[in-house]
């Protein structure tokens, strides 16, 4: 493995409708809520993003609250399992703070790509690239963007850092063209376009993972006490990890990329006949249903293989597993 990417999605509101402990009114979301934070990890160029942290937070905290602690623990676990891995952190703009950047800079073998909100200084430095994007957009009548970079330090920062500029001009039908500059802080050395499009933009896929978690009712936090609701979030997170494992076991089938609600409807909601005796409970599955072949492959891939324990030769282990498949 060459590296691991850790991404923490920005806060998503978990609306509350009672007297739940530590539920507060949040002006940004205009309701009473919690602000849970989910952490995901991916490896190398794999498209899958694995849920590895689920932290419930009070509804009035800032985006960065608890982020450094979660990152520190996740990094420790990744390094313990993959000592040679280079870690890459992708975060949304709400997490850009002096404390976070100082923490990331102090960690060895860590690359980071963190979005940052615009301000007067950054807009002024992006103006030349925005002007080029405007000229391109006028010629093509399409949305155009140009990449640039600068060195920048906010008043609370101890040093300057590299900032990638995406100077974009958006065309939307009959509306007037709109400037849309974006900024990303990074310590990586590659080209601005590659860093923004191939590294930072990958974090957008996490929105789909959040939707899947909500489909499993991760926001069903109706207990009176905060820690009881945190337990509910962890139970939903465990269920989601199980669904991810089912999806991996369904590789090379029509459901290799299925959403969790599809997996639940097609593979888990089955009618069975339960036969109970003094020694065991047997579930008799239906002999025929539309997705039997996929179900059989998932069950086969999950079947314990003795060679995983007894065979120490990697080549023999791979060959044995291939024969079973």
PDB file of C-alpha atoms in Angstrom:
ATOM      1  CA  UNK A   1       0.000   0.000   0.000  1.00  0.00           C
ATOM      2  CA  UNK A   2       1.342   3.427  -0.953  1.00  0.00           C
ATOM      3  CA  UNK A   3      -0.918   5.626   1.139  1.00  0.00           C
ATOM      4  CA  UNK A   4      -4.184   6.240   2.916  1.00  0.00           C
ATOM      5  CA  UNK A   5      -6.541   9.209   2.618  1.00  0.00           C
ATOM      6  CA  UNK A   6      -8.520  10.420   5.612  1.00  0.00           C
ATOM      7  CA  UNK A   7     -11.541  12.629   4.965  1.00  0.00           C
ATOM      8  CA  UNK A   8     -13.817  14.210   7.539  1.00  0.00           C
ATOM      9  CA  UNK A   9     -17.028  15.535   6.051  1.00  0.00           C
ATOM     10  CA  UNK A  10     -18.278  18.869   7.179  1.00  0.00           C
ATOM     11  CA  UNK A  11     -21.045  18.972   9.764  1.00  0.00           C
ATOM     12  CA  UNK A  12     -24.460  17.802   8.694  1.00  0.00           C
ATOM     13  CA  UNK A  13     -27.436  18.705  10.813  1.00  0.00           C
ATOM     14  CA  UNK A  14     -29.267  16.018  12.744  1.00  0.00           C
ATOM     15  CA  UNK A  15     -32.578  17.681  13.534  1.00  0.00           C
ATOM     16  CA  UNK A  16     -34.015  17.082  17.013  1.00  0.00           C
ATOM     17  CA  UNK A  17     -37.668  17.352  18.005  1.00  0.00           C
ATOM     18  CA  UNK A  18     -37.729  17.200  21.785  1.00  0.00           C
ATOM     19  CA  UNK A  19     -35.679  17.898  24.866  1.00  0.00           C
ATOM     20  CA  UNK A  20     -32.603  15.889  23.904  1.00  0.00           C
ATOM     21  CA  UNK A  21     -29.534  16.659  25.981  1.00  0.00           C
ATOM     22  CA  UNK A  22     -27.027  19.020  24.258  1.00  0.00           C
ATOM     23  CA  UNK A  23     -29.442  19.745  21.446  1.00  0.00           C
ATOM     24  CA  UNK A  24     -29.152  23.442  20.571  1.00  0.00           C
ATOM     25  CA  UNK A  25     -30.565  25.860  18.048  1.00  0.00           C
ATOM     26  CA  UNK A  26     -28.217  26.388  15.101  1.00  0.00           C
ATOM     27  CA  UNK A  27     -28.777  29.589  13.138  1.00  0.00           C
ATOM     28  CA  UNK A  28     -27.066  28.211  10.021  1.00  0.00           C
ATOM     29  CA  UNK A  29     -29.488  25.286   9.739  1.00  0.00           C
ATOM     30  CA  UNK A  30     -32.377  27.243  11.325  1.00  0.00           C
ATOM     31  CA  UNK A  31     -33.432  24.402  13.639  1.00  0.00           C
ATOM     32  CA  UNK A  32     -32.616  22.552  16.842  1.00  0.00           C
ATOM     33  CA  UNK A  33     -30.112  19.842  16.068  1.00  0.00           C
ATOM     34  CA  UNK A  34     -26.962  17.844  16.706  1.00  0.00           C
ATOM     35  CA  UNK A  35     -23.931  18.226  14.420  1.00  0.00           C
ATOM     36  CA  UNK A  36     -22.457  14.741  13.908  1.00  0.00           C
ATOM     37  CA  UNK A  37     -19.050  14.306  12.249  1.00  0.00           C
ATOM     38  CA  UNK A  38     -18.194  11.244  10.146  1.00  0.00           C
ATOM     39  CA  UNK A  39     -14.680  10.122   9.235  1.00  0.00           C
ATOM     40  CA  UNK A  40     -13.836   8.031   6.170  1.00  0.00           C
ATOM     41  CA  UNK A  41     -10.638   6.385   4.976  1.00  0.00           C
ATOM     42  CA  UNK A  42      -9.666   5.166   1.505  1.00  0.00           C
ATOM     43  CA  UNK A  43      -6.534   3.389   0.315  1.00  0.00           C
ATOM     44  CA  UNK A  44      -4.376   4.207  -2.700  1.00  0.00           C
ATOM     45  CA  UNK A  45      -6.597   4.660  -5.765  1.00  0.00           C
ATOM     46  CA  UNK A  46      -9.492   2.513  -4.519  1.00  0.00           C
ATOM     47  CA  UNK A  47     -12.887   4.165  -5.069  1.00  0.00           C
ATOM     48  CA  UNK A  48     -14.355   2.799  -1.826  1.00  0.00           C
ATOM     49  CA  UNK A  49     -14.429   5.078   1.222  1.00  0.00           C
ATOM     50  CA  UNK A  50     -14.716   3.216   4.493  1.00  0.00           C
ATOM     51  CA  UNK A  51     -16.472   4.664   7.511  1.00  0.00           C
ATOM     52  CA  UNK A  52     -14.024   4.744  10.427  1.00  0.00           C
ATOM     53  CA  UNK A  53     -15.414   7.358  12.836  1.00  0.00           C
ATOM     54  CA  UNK A  54     -18.875   8.524  13.887  1.00  0.00           C
ATOM     55  CA  UNK A  55     -18.903  11.286  16.486  1.00  0.00           C
ATOM     56  CA  UNK A  56     -22.078  12.970  17.695  1.00  0.00           C
ATOM     57  CA  UNK A  57     -21.593  16.597  18.717  1.00  0.00           C
ATOM     58  CA  UNK A  58     -23.780  19.284  20.317  1.00  0.00           C
ATOM     59  CA  UNK A  59     -25.741  21.470  17.934  1.00  0.00           C
ATOM     60  CA  UNK A  60     -23.913  24.713  18.720  1.00  0.00           C
ATOM     61  CA  UNK A  61     -20.277  23.667  18.134  1.00  0.00           C
ATOM     62  CA  UNK A  62     -18.043  24.912  15.334  1.00  0.00           C
ATOM     63  CA  UNK A  63     -17.003  22.745  12.424  1.00  0.00           C
ATOM     64  CA  UNK A  64     -13.505  22.185  13.834  1.00  0.00           C
ATOM     65  CA  UNK A  65     -14.682  21.035  17.258  1.00  0.00           C
ATOM     66  CA  UNK A  66     -13.139  17.622  17.950  1.00  0.00           C
ATOM     67  CA  UNK A  67     -11.555  17.357  14.494  1.00  0.00           C
ATOM     68  CA  UNK A  68      -7.944  17.346  15.700  1.00  0.00           C
ATOM     69  CA  UNK A  69      -8.660  14.668  18.300  1.00  0.00           C
ATOM     70  CA  UNK A  70     -10.399  12.430  15.772  1.00  0.00           C
ATOM     71  CA  UNK A  71      -7.606  12.922  13.236  1.00  0.00           C
ATOM     72  CA  UNK A  72      -4.913  12.141  15.804  1.00  0.00           C
ATOM     73  CA  UNK A  73      -6.563   8.855  16.808  1.00  0.00           C
ATOM     74  CA  UNK A  74      -7.211   7.820  13.206  1.00  0.00           C
ATOM     75  CA  UNK A  75      -3.618   8.545  12.215  1.00  0.00           C
ATOM     76  CA  UNK A  76      -2.341   6.456  15.103  1.00  0.00           C
ATOM     77  CA  UNK A  77      -4.454   3.507  14.016  1.00  0.00           C
ATOM     78  CA  UNK A  78      -3.485   3.824  10.341  1.00  0.00           C
ATOM     79  CA  UNK A  79       0.210   4.004  11.223  1.00  0.00           C
ATOM     80  CA  UNK A  80      -0.108   1.005  13.541  1.00  0.00           C
ATOM     81  CA  UNK A  81      -1.582  -1.086  10.722  1.00  0.00           C
ATOM     82  CA  UNK A  82       0.400   0.428   7.823  1.00  0.00           C
ATOM     83  CA  UNK A  83       3.701   1.808   9.152  1.00  0.00           C
ATOM     84  CA  UNK A  84       5.024   2.787   5.708  1.00  0.00           C
ATOM     85  CA  UNK A  85       1.874   4.519   4.500  1.00  0.00           C
ATOM     86  CA  UNK A  86       1.784   8.190   3.582  1.00  0.00           C
ATOM     87  CA  UNK A  87      -1.385   9.796   4.922  1.00  0.00           C
ATOM     88  CA  UNK A  88      -3.348  12.359   2.934  1.00  0.00           C
ATOM     89  CA  UNK A  89      -6.045  14.431   4.654  1.00  0.00           C
ATOM     90  CA  UNK A  90      -8.921  16.037   2.713  1.00  0.00           C
ATOM     91  CA  UNK A  91     -11.178  18.480   4.548  1.00  0.00           C
ATOM     92  CA  UNK A  92     -13.879  20.982   3.691  1.00  0.00           C
ATOM     93  CA  UNK A  93     -13.540  24.718   4.248  1.00  0.00           C
ATOM     94  CA  UNK A  94     -15.198  24.707   7.659  1.00  0.00           C
ATOM     95  CA  UNK A  95     -12.162  22.945   9.122  1.00  0.00           C
ATOM     96  CA  UNK A  96      -9.560  25.512   8.005  1.00  0.00           C
ATOM     97  CA  UNK A  97      -8.067  26.894  11.224  1.00  0.00           C
ATOM     98  CA  UNK A  98      -4.627  27.816  12.519  1.00  0.00           C
ATOM     99  CA  UNK A  99      -4.689  25.022  15.113  1.00  0.00           C
ATOM    100  CA  UNK A 100      -5.550  22.392  12.517  1.00  0.00           C
ATOM    101  CA  UNK A 101      -2.820  23.488  10.106  1.00  0.00           C
ATOM    102  CA  UNK A 102      -0.236  23.541  12.897  1.00  0.00           C
ATOM    103  CA  UNK A 103      -1.243  20.018  13.888  1.00  0.00           C
ATOM    104  CA  UNK A 104      -1.032  18.722  10.303  1.00  0.00           C
ATOM    105  CA  UNK A 105       2.334  20.412   9.721  1.00  0.00           C
ATOM    106  CA  UNK A 106       3.724  18.787  12.853  1.00  0.00           C
ATOM    107  CA  UNK A 107       2.767  15.261  11.767  1.00  0.00           C
ATOM    108  CA  UNK A 108       5.382  13.293   9.764  1.00  0.00           C
ATOM    109  CA  UNK A 109       4.512  11.900   6.314  1.00  0.00           C
ATOM    110  CA  UNK A 110       1.168  13.731   6.159  1.00  0.00           C
ATOM    111  CA  UNK A 111      -0.155  15.548   3.098  1.00  0.00           C
ATOM    112  CA  UNK A 112      -3.225  17.733   3.381  1.00  0.00           C
ATOM    113  CA  UNK A 113      -5.679  19.473   1.080  1.00  0.00           C
ATOM    114  CA  UNK A 114      -8.044  21.750   2.997  1.00  0.00           C
ATOM    115  CA  UNK A 115     -10.567  24.117   1.421  1.00  0.00           C
ATOM    116  CA  UNK A 116     -10.640  27.696   2.652  1.00  0.00           C
ATOM    117  CA  UNK A 117     -13.272  30.406   2.451  1.00  0.00           C
ATOM    118  CA  UNK A 118     -12.549  33.466   0.319  1.00  0.00           C
ATOM    119  CA  UNK A 119     -11.551  36.830   1.734  1.00  0.00           C
ATOM    120  CA  UNK A 120     -10.474  40.217   0.383  1.00  0.00           C
ATOM    121  CA  UNK A 121      -6.789  39.268   0.145  1.00  0.00           C
ATOM    122  CA  UNK A 122      -7.365  35.959  -1.641  1.00  0.00           C
ATOM    123  CA  UNK A 123      -9.876  37.498  -4.036  1.00  0.00           C
ATOM    124  CA  UNK A 124      -7.374  40.193  -4.948  1.00  0.00           C
ATOM    125  CA  UNK A 125      -4.664  37.604  -5.629  1.00  0.00           C
ATOM    126  CA  UNK A 126      -7.084  35.562  -7.745  1.00  0.00           C
ATOM    127  CA  UNK A 127      -8.226  38.519  -9.855  1.00  0.00           C
ATOM    128  CA  UNK A 128      -5.712  37.984 -12.681  1.00  0.00           C
ATOM    129  CA  UNK A 129      -6.708  34.335 -13.111  1.00  0.00           C
ATOM    130  CA  UNK A 130     -10.409  35.255 -12.866  1.00  0.00           C
ATOM    131  CA  UNK A 131      -9.952  37.784 -15.665  1.00  0.00           C
ATOM    132  CA  UNK A 132      -8.474  35.061 -17.893  1.00  0.00           C
ATOM    133  CA  UNK A 133     -11.426  32.801 -17.052  1.00  0.00           C
ATOM    134  CA  UNK A 134     -13.849  35.623 -17.965  1.00  0.00           C
ATOM    135  CA  UNK A 135     -12.237  36.036 -21.406  1.00  0.00           C
ATOM    136  CA  UNK A 136     -12.368  32.280 -22.010  1.00  0.00           C
ATOM    137  CA  UNK A 137     -16.017  32.144 -20.927  1.00  0.00           C
ATOM    138  CA  UNK A 138     -16.939  35.006 -23.281  1.00  0.00           C
ATOM    139  CA  UNK A 139     -15.360  33.141 -26.192  1.00  0.00           C
ATOM    140  CA  UNK A 140     -16.940  29.756 -25.465  1.00  0.00           C
ATOM    141  CA  UNK A 141     -20.237  30.758 -23.766  1.00  0.00           C
ATOM    142  CA  UNK A 142     -19.533  28.002 -21.268  1.00  0.00           C
ATOM    143  CA  UNK A 143     -18.341  27.758 -17.685  1.00  0.00           C
ATOM    144  CA  UNK A 144     -14.553  28.059 -17.668  1.00  0.00           C
ATOM    145  CA  UNK A 145     -11.922  27.862 -14.982  1.00  0.00           C
ATOM    146  CA  UNK A 146      -8.211  28.593 -14.643  1.00  0.00           C
ATOM    147  CA  UNK A 147      -5.809  27.341 -11.968  1.00  0.00           C
ATOM    148  CA  UNK A 148      -3.177  29.395 -10.192  1.00  0.00           C
ATOM    149  CA  UNK A 149      -1.409  29.449  -6.829  1.00  0.00           C
ATOM    150  CA  UNK A 150      -0.076  31.874  -4.227  1.00  0.00           C
ATOM    151  CA  UNK A 151       1.577  31.998  -0.825  1.00  0.00           C
ATOM    152  CA  UNK A 152      -0.730  33.230   1.918  1.00  0.00           C
ATOM    153  CA  UNK A 153      -0.814  33.587   5.705  1.00  0.00           C
ATOM    154  CA  UNK A 154      -3.836  34.640   7.735  1.00  0.00           C
ATOM    155  CA  UNK A 155      -3.247  36.832  10.788  1.00  0.00           C
ATOM    156  CA  UNK A 156      -3.548  33.817  13.109  1.00  0.00           C
ATOM    157  CA  UNK A 157      -1.069  31.685  11.125  1.00  0.00           C
ATOM    158  CA  UNK A 158       2.564  31.462  12.107  1.00  0.00           C
ATOM    159  CA  UNK A 159       3.818  30.994   8.543  1.00  0.00           C
ATOM    160  CA  UNK A 160       2.764  31.245   4.903  1.00  0.00           C
ATOM    161  CA  UNK A 161       1.264  28.227   3.184  1.00  0.00           C
ATOM    162  CA  UNK A 162       0.619  27.272  -0.411  1.00  0.00           C
ATOM    163  CA  UNK A 163      -2.887  28.114  -1.627  1.00  0.00           C
ATOM    164  CA  UNK A 164      -4.316  26.666  -4.839  1.00  0.00           C
ATOM    165  CA  UNK A 165      -6.627  29.042  -6.708  1.00  0.00           C
ATOM    166  CA  UNK A 166      -9.446  27.793  -8.902  1.00  0.00           C
ATOM    167  CA  UNK A 167     -10.629  30.873 -10.791  1.00  0.00           C
ATOM    168  CA  UNK A 168     -14.018  29.904 -12.213  1.00  0.00           C
ATOM    169  CA  UNK A 169     -16.626  31.859 -14.164  1.00  0.00           C
ATOM    170  CA  UNK A 170     -20.019  30.156 -14.199  1.00  0.00           C
ATOM    171  CA  UNK A 171     -22.467  30.383 -17.114  1.00  0.00           C
ATOM    172  CA  UNK A 172     -26.068  29.491 -16.252  1.00  0.00           C
ATOM    173  CA  UNK A 173     -28.473  29.866 -19.134  1.00  0.00           C
ATOM    174  CA  UNK A 174     -29.609  33.468 -19.640  1.00  0.00           C
ATOM    175  CA  UNK A 175     -28.071  34.673 -16.372  1.00  0.00           C
ATOM    176  CA  UNK A 176     -25.058  36.953 -16.336  1.00  0.00           C
ATOM    177  CA  UNK A 177     -21.695  35.171 -15.891  1.00  0.00           C
ATOM    178  CA  UNK A 178     -20.768  34.797 -12.224  1.00  0.00           C
ATOM    179  CA  UNK A 179     -17.267  34.744 -10.722  1.00  0.00           C
ATOM    180  CA  UNK A 180     -16.738  31.743  -8.447  1.00  0.00           C
ATOM    181  CA  UNK A 181     -13.156  31.648  -7.121  1.00  0.00           C
ATOM    182  CA  UNK A 182     -12.253  28.696  -4.868  1.00  0.00           C
ATOM    183  CA  UNK A 183      -9.224  28.247  -2.607  1.00  0.00           C
ATOM    184  CA  UNK A 184      -7.472  25.164  -1.219  1.00  0.00           C
ATOM    185  CA  UNK A 185      -4.591  25.155   1.273  1.00  0.00           C
ATOM    186  CA  UNK A 186      -2.061  22.358   0.778  1.00  0.00           C
ATOM    187  CA  UNK A 187       1.487  21.244   1.486  1.00  0.00           C
ATOM    188  CA  UNK A 188       1.640  19.077  -1.640  1.00  0.00           C
ATOM    189  CA  UNK A 189       4.047  19.896  -4.462  1.00  0.00           C
ATOM    190  CA  UNK A 190       2.128  18.783  -7.567  1.00  0.00           C
ATOM    191  CA  UNK A 191       0.432  21.045 -10.117  1.00  0.00           C
ATOM    192  CA  UNK A 192      -2.591  23.117  -8.977  1.00  0.00           C
ATOM    193  CA  UNK A 193      -4.948  21.417 -11.462  1.00  0.00           C
ATOM    194  CA  UNK A 194      -3.981  17.898 -10.370  1.00  0.00           C
ATOM    195  CA  UNK A 195      -4.239  18.721  -6.673  1.00  0.00           C
ATOM    196  CA  UNK A 196      -7.681  20.279  -7.047  1.00  0.00           C
ATOM    197  CA  UNK A 197      -9.297  17.908  -9.547  1.00  0.00           C
ATOM    198  CA  UNK A 198      -7.653  14.572  -8.689  1.00  0.00           C
ATOM    199  CA  UNK A 199      -7.211  14.967  -4.935  1.00  0.00           C
ATOM    200  CA  UNK A 200      -9.543  17.539  -3.413  1.00  0.00           C
ATOM    201  CA  UNK A 201     -12.607  16.882  -5.585  1.00  0.00           C
ATOM    202  CA  UNK A 202     -12.658  13.230  -4.502  1.00  0.00           C
ATOM    203  CA  UNK A 203     -14.027  14.307  -1.142  1.00  0.00           C
ATOM    204  CA  UNK A 204     -17.320  15.163  -2.845  1.00  0.00           C
ATOM    205  CA  UNK A 205     -18.122  11.456  -3.090  1.00  0.00           C
ATOM    206  CA  UNK A 206     -18.488  11.377   0.694  1.00  0.00           C
ATOM    207  CA  UNK A 207     -21.829  13.167   0.305  1.00  0.00           C
ATOM    208  CA  UNK A 208     -23.211   9.920  -1.117  1.00  0.00           C
ATOM    209  CA  UNK A 209     -21.885   8.008   1.903  1.00  0.00           C
ATOM    210  CA  UNK A 210     -23.670  10.481   4.199  1.00  0.00           C
ATOM    211  CA  UNK A 211     -26.918   9.926   2.270  1.00  0.00           C
ATOM    212  CA  UNK A 212     -26.517   6.185   2.745  1.00  0.00           C
ATOM    213  CA  UNK A 213     -25.992   6.648   6.473  1.00  0.00           C
ATOM    214  CA  UNK A 214     -29.155   8.725   6.681  1.00  0.00           C
ATOM    215  CA  UNK A 215     -30.990   5.976   4.809  1.00  0.00           C
ATOM    216  CA  UNK A 216     -30.011   3.720   7.723  1.00  0.00           C
ATOM    217  CA  UNK A 217     -31.412   6.318  10.183  1.00  0.00           C
ATOM    218  CA  UNK A 218     -28.120   7.593  11.579  1.00  0.00           C
ATOM    219  CA  UNK A 219     -30.065  10.740  12.485  1.00  0.00           C
ATOM    220  CA  UNK A 220     -32.585   8.878  14.616  1.00  0.00           C
ATOM    221  CA  UNK A 221     -31.291  10.359  17.862  1.00  0.00           C
ATOM    222  CA  UNK A 222     -34.484  10.624  19.895  1.00  0.00           C
ATOM    223  CA  UNK A 223     -33.157   9.479  23.298  1.00  0.00           C
ATOM    224  CA  UNK A 224     -33.186  12.001  26.132  1.00  0.00           C
ATOM    225  CA  UNK A 225     -29.488  11.700  27.024  1.00  0.00           C
ATOM    226  CA  UNK A 226     -26.571  12.612  24.770  1.00  0.00           C
ATOM    227  CA  UNK A 227     -24.554   9.406  25.306  1.00  0.00           C
ATOM    228  CA  UNK A 228     -27.560   7.229  24.509  1.00  0.00           C
ATOM    229  CA  UNK A 229     -27.857   9.067  21.197  1.00  0.00           C
ATOM    230  CA  UNK A 230     -24.115   8.624  20.587  1.00  0.00           C
ATOM    231  CA  UNK A 231     -24.637   4.876  21.060  1.00  0.00           C
ATOM    232  CA  UNK A 232     -27.416   4.962  18.470  1.00  0.00           C
ATOM    233  CA  UNK A 233     -25.081   6.675  16.011  1.00  0.00           C
ATOM    234  CA  UNK A 234     -22.411   4.015  16.617  1.00  0.00           C
ATOM    235  CA  UNK A 235     -24.935   1.205  16.119  1.00  0.00           C
ATOM    236  CA  UNK A 236     -25.985   2.708  12.787  1.00  0.00           C
ATOM    237  CA  UNK A 237     -22.322   3.132  11.840  1.00  0.00           C
ATOM    238  CA  UNK A 238     -21.749  -0.569  12.598  1.00  0.00           C
ATOM    239  CA  UNK A 239     -24.700  -1.491  10.402  1.00  0.00           C
ATOM    240  CA  UNK A 240     -23.276   0.652   7.606  1.00  0.00           C
ATOM    241  CA  UNK A 241     -19.864  -1.040   7.870  1.00  0.00           C
ATOM    242  CA  UNK A 242     -21.669  -4.381   7.527  1.00  0.00           C
ATOM    243  CA  UNK A 243     -23.444  -3.124   4.400  1.00  0.00           C
ATOM    244  CA  UNK A 244     -20.104  -2.001   2.965  1.00  0.00           C
ATOM    245  CA  UNK A 245     -18.736  -5.515   3.531  1.00  0.00           C
ATOM    246  CA  UNK A 246     -21.750  -6.983   1.737  1.00  0.00           C
ATOM    247  CA  UNK A 247     -21.107  -4.651  -1.192  1.00  0.00           C
ATOM    248  CA  UNK A 248     -17.460  -5.730  -1.347  1.00  0.00           C
ATOM    249  CA  UNK A 249     -18.495  -9.383  -1.252  1.00  0.00           C
ATOM    250  CA  UNK A 250     -20.826  -8.691  -4.199  1.00  0.00           C
ATOM    251  CA  UNK A 251     -17.910  -7.692  -6.435  1.00  0.00           C
ATOM    252  CA  UNK A 252     -18.243  -8.562 -10.150  1.00  0.00           C
ATOM    253  CA  UNK A 253     -22.033  -8.749  -9.824  1.00  0.00           C
ATOM    254  CA  UNK A 254     -24.805  -6.338 -10.742  1.00  0.00           C
ATOM    255  CA  UNK A 255     -24.785  -5.074  -7.151  1.00  0.00           C
ATOM    256  CA  UNK A 256     -21.076  -4.332  -6.859  1.00  0.00           C
ATOM    257  CA  UNK A 257     -21.858  -0.593  -6.708  1.00  0.00           C
ATOM    258  CA  UNK A 258     -25.385  -0.764  -5.275  1.00  0.00           C
ATOM    259  CA  UNK A 259     -26.514   1.709  -2.629  1.00  0.00           C
ATOM    260  CA  UNK A 260     -27.255   0.356   0.837  1.00  0.00           C
ATOM    261  CA  UNK A 261     -31.025   0.603   0.414  1.00  0.00           C
ATOM    262  CA  UNK A 262     -30.773  -1.545  -2.728  1.00  0.00           C
ATOM    263  CA  UNK A 263     -28.689  -4.147  -0.901  1.00  0.00           C
ATOM    264  CA  UNK A 264     -31.185  -4.180   1.939  1.00  0.00           C
ATOM    265  CA  UNK A 265     -34.193  -4.573  -0.338  1.00  0.00           C
ATOM    266  CA  UNK A 266     -32.691  -7.270  -2.564  1.00  0.00           C
ATOM    267  CA  UNK A 267     -30.486  -9.340  -0.268  1.00  0.00           C
ATOM    268  CA  UNK A 268     -31.719  -8.906   3.299  1.00  0.00           C
ATOM    269  CA  UNK A 269     -35.491  -8.576   3.097  1.00  0.00           C
ATOM    270  CA  UNK A 270     -36.177 -12.248   2.410  1.00  0.00           C
ATOM    271  CA  UNK A 271     -38.924 -14.518   3.623  1.00  0.00           C
ATOM    272  CA  UNK A 272     -37.521 -17.481   5.553  1.00  0.00           C
ATOM    273  CA  UNK A 273     -38.885 -20.470   7.450  1.00  0.00           C
ATOM    274  CA  UNK A 274     -37.497 -20.718  10.966  1.00  0.00           C
ATOM    275  CA  UNK A 275     -36.937 -24.208  12.385  1.00  0.00           C
ATOM    276  CA  UNK A 276     -35.935 -24.241  16.055  1.00  0.00           C
ATOM    277  CA  UNK A 277     -34.725 -27.222  18.057  1.00  0.00           C
ATOM    278  CA  UNK A 278     -33.008 -27.731  21.407  1.00  0.00           C
ATOM    279  CA  UNK A 279     -29.563 -27.313  19.845  1.00  0.00           C
ATOM    280  CA  UNK A 280     -29.916 -24.854  17.002  1.00  0.00           C
ATOM    281  CA  UNK A 281     -32.055 -22.495  14.980  1.00  0.00           C
ATOM    282  CA  UNK A 282     -32.126 -23.106  11.221  1.00  0.00           C
ATOM    283  CA  UNK A 283     -33.235 -20.494   8.684  1.00  0.00           C
ATOM    284  CA  UNK A 284     -34.584 -22.098   5.512  1.00  0.00           C
ATOM    285  CA  UNK A 285     -34.129 -19.602   2.680  1.00  0.00           C
ATOM    286  CA  UNK A 286     -36.390 -19.632  -0.378  1.00  0.00           C
ATOM    287  CA  UNK A 287     -35.268 -21.946  -3.161  1.00  0.00           C
ATOM    288  CA  UNK A 288     -35.777 -19.273  -5.782  1.00  0.00           C
ATOM    289  CA  UNK A 289     -35.823 -15.476  -5.779  1.00  0.00           C
ATOM    290  CA  UNK A 290     -34.601 -12.874  -8.319  1.00  0.00           C
ATOM    291  CA  UNK A 291     -31.200 -12.232  -6.719  1.00  0.00           C
ATOM    292  CA  UNK A 292     -30.294 -15.729  -5.574  1.00  0.00           C
ATOM    293  CA  UNK A 293     -27.035 -15.840  -7.541  1.00  0.00           C
ATOM    294  CA  UNK A 294     -25.768 -12.631  -5.969  1.00  0.00           C
ATOM    295  CA  UNK A 295     -26.830 -13.808  -2.519  1.00  0.00           C
ATOM    296  CA  UNK A 296     -24.996 -17.084  -3.081  1.00  0.00           C
ATOM    297  CA  UNK A 297     -21.807 -15.281  -4.109  1.00  0.00           C
ATOM    298  CA  UNK A 298     -21.923 -13.009  -1.072  1.00  0.00           C
ATOM    299  CA  UNK A 299     -22.453 -15.996   1.222  1.00  0.00           C
ATOM    300  CA  UNK A 300     -19.634 -17.895  -0.490  1.00  0.00           C
ATOM    301  CA  UNK A 301     -17.214 -14.990  -0.158  1.00  0.00           C
ATOM    302  CA  UNK A 302     -18.018 -14.739   3.546  1.00  0.00           C
ATOM    303  CA  UNK A 303     -17.565 -18.473   4.168  1.00  0.00           C
ATOM    304  CA  UNK A 304     -14.586 -19.097   6.516  1.00  0.00           C
ATOM    305  CA  UNK A 305     -11.599 -20.503   4.655  1.00  0.00           C
ATOM    306  CA  UNK A 306      -9.346 -22.832   6.706  1.00  0.00           C
ATOM    307  CA  UNK A 307      -6.323 -21.843   4.623  1.00  0.00           C
ATOM    308  CA  UNK A 308      -6.564 -18.293   5.964  1.00  0.00           C
ATOM    309  CA  UNK A 309      -5.368 -19.684   9.281  1.00  0.00           C
ATOM    310  CA  UNK A 310      -3.385 -22.791   8.431  1.00  0.00           C
ATOM    311  CA  UNK A 311      -1.677 -21.792   5.176  1.00  0.00           C
ATOM    312  CA  UNK A 312       1.345 -19.510   5.524  1.00  0.00           C
ATOM    313  CA  UNK A 313       2.438 -19.530   1.879  1.00  0.00           C
ATOM    314  CA  UNK A 314       0.803 -16.512   0.138  1.00  0.00           C
ATOM    315  CA  UNK A 315       0.870 -18.170  -3.298  1.00  0.00           C
ATOM    316  CA  UNK A 316      -0.842 -21.321  -2.017  1.00  0.00           C
ATOM    317  CA  UNK A 317      -3.383 -19.236  -0.116  1.00  0.00           C
ATOM    318  CA  UNK A 318      -4.276 -17.203  -3.215  1.00  0.00           C
ATOM    319  CA  UNK A 319      -4.525 -20.321  -5.382  1.00  0.00           C
ATOM    320  CA  UNK A 320      -6.736 -22.072  -2.818  1.00  0.00           C
ATOM    321  CA  UNK A 321      -9.101 -19.122  -2.602  1.00  0.00           C
ATOM    322  CA  UNK A 322      -9.241 -18.843  -6.395  1.00  0.00           C
ATOM    323  CA  UNK A 323     -10.193 -22.533  -6.654  1.00  0.00           C
ATOM    324  CA  UNK A 324     -13.009 -22.065  -4.147  1.00  0.00           C
ATOM    325  CA  UNK A 325     -14.348 -19.096  -6.130  1.00  0.00           C
TER     326      UNK A 325
END
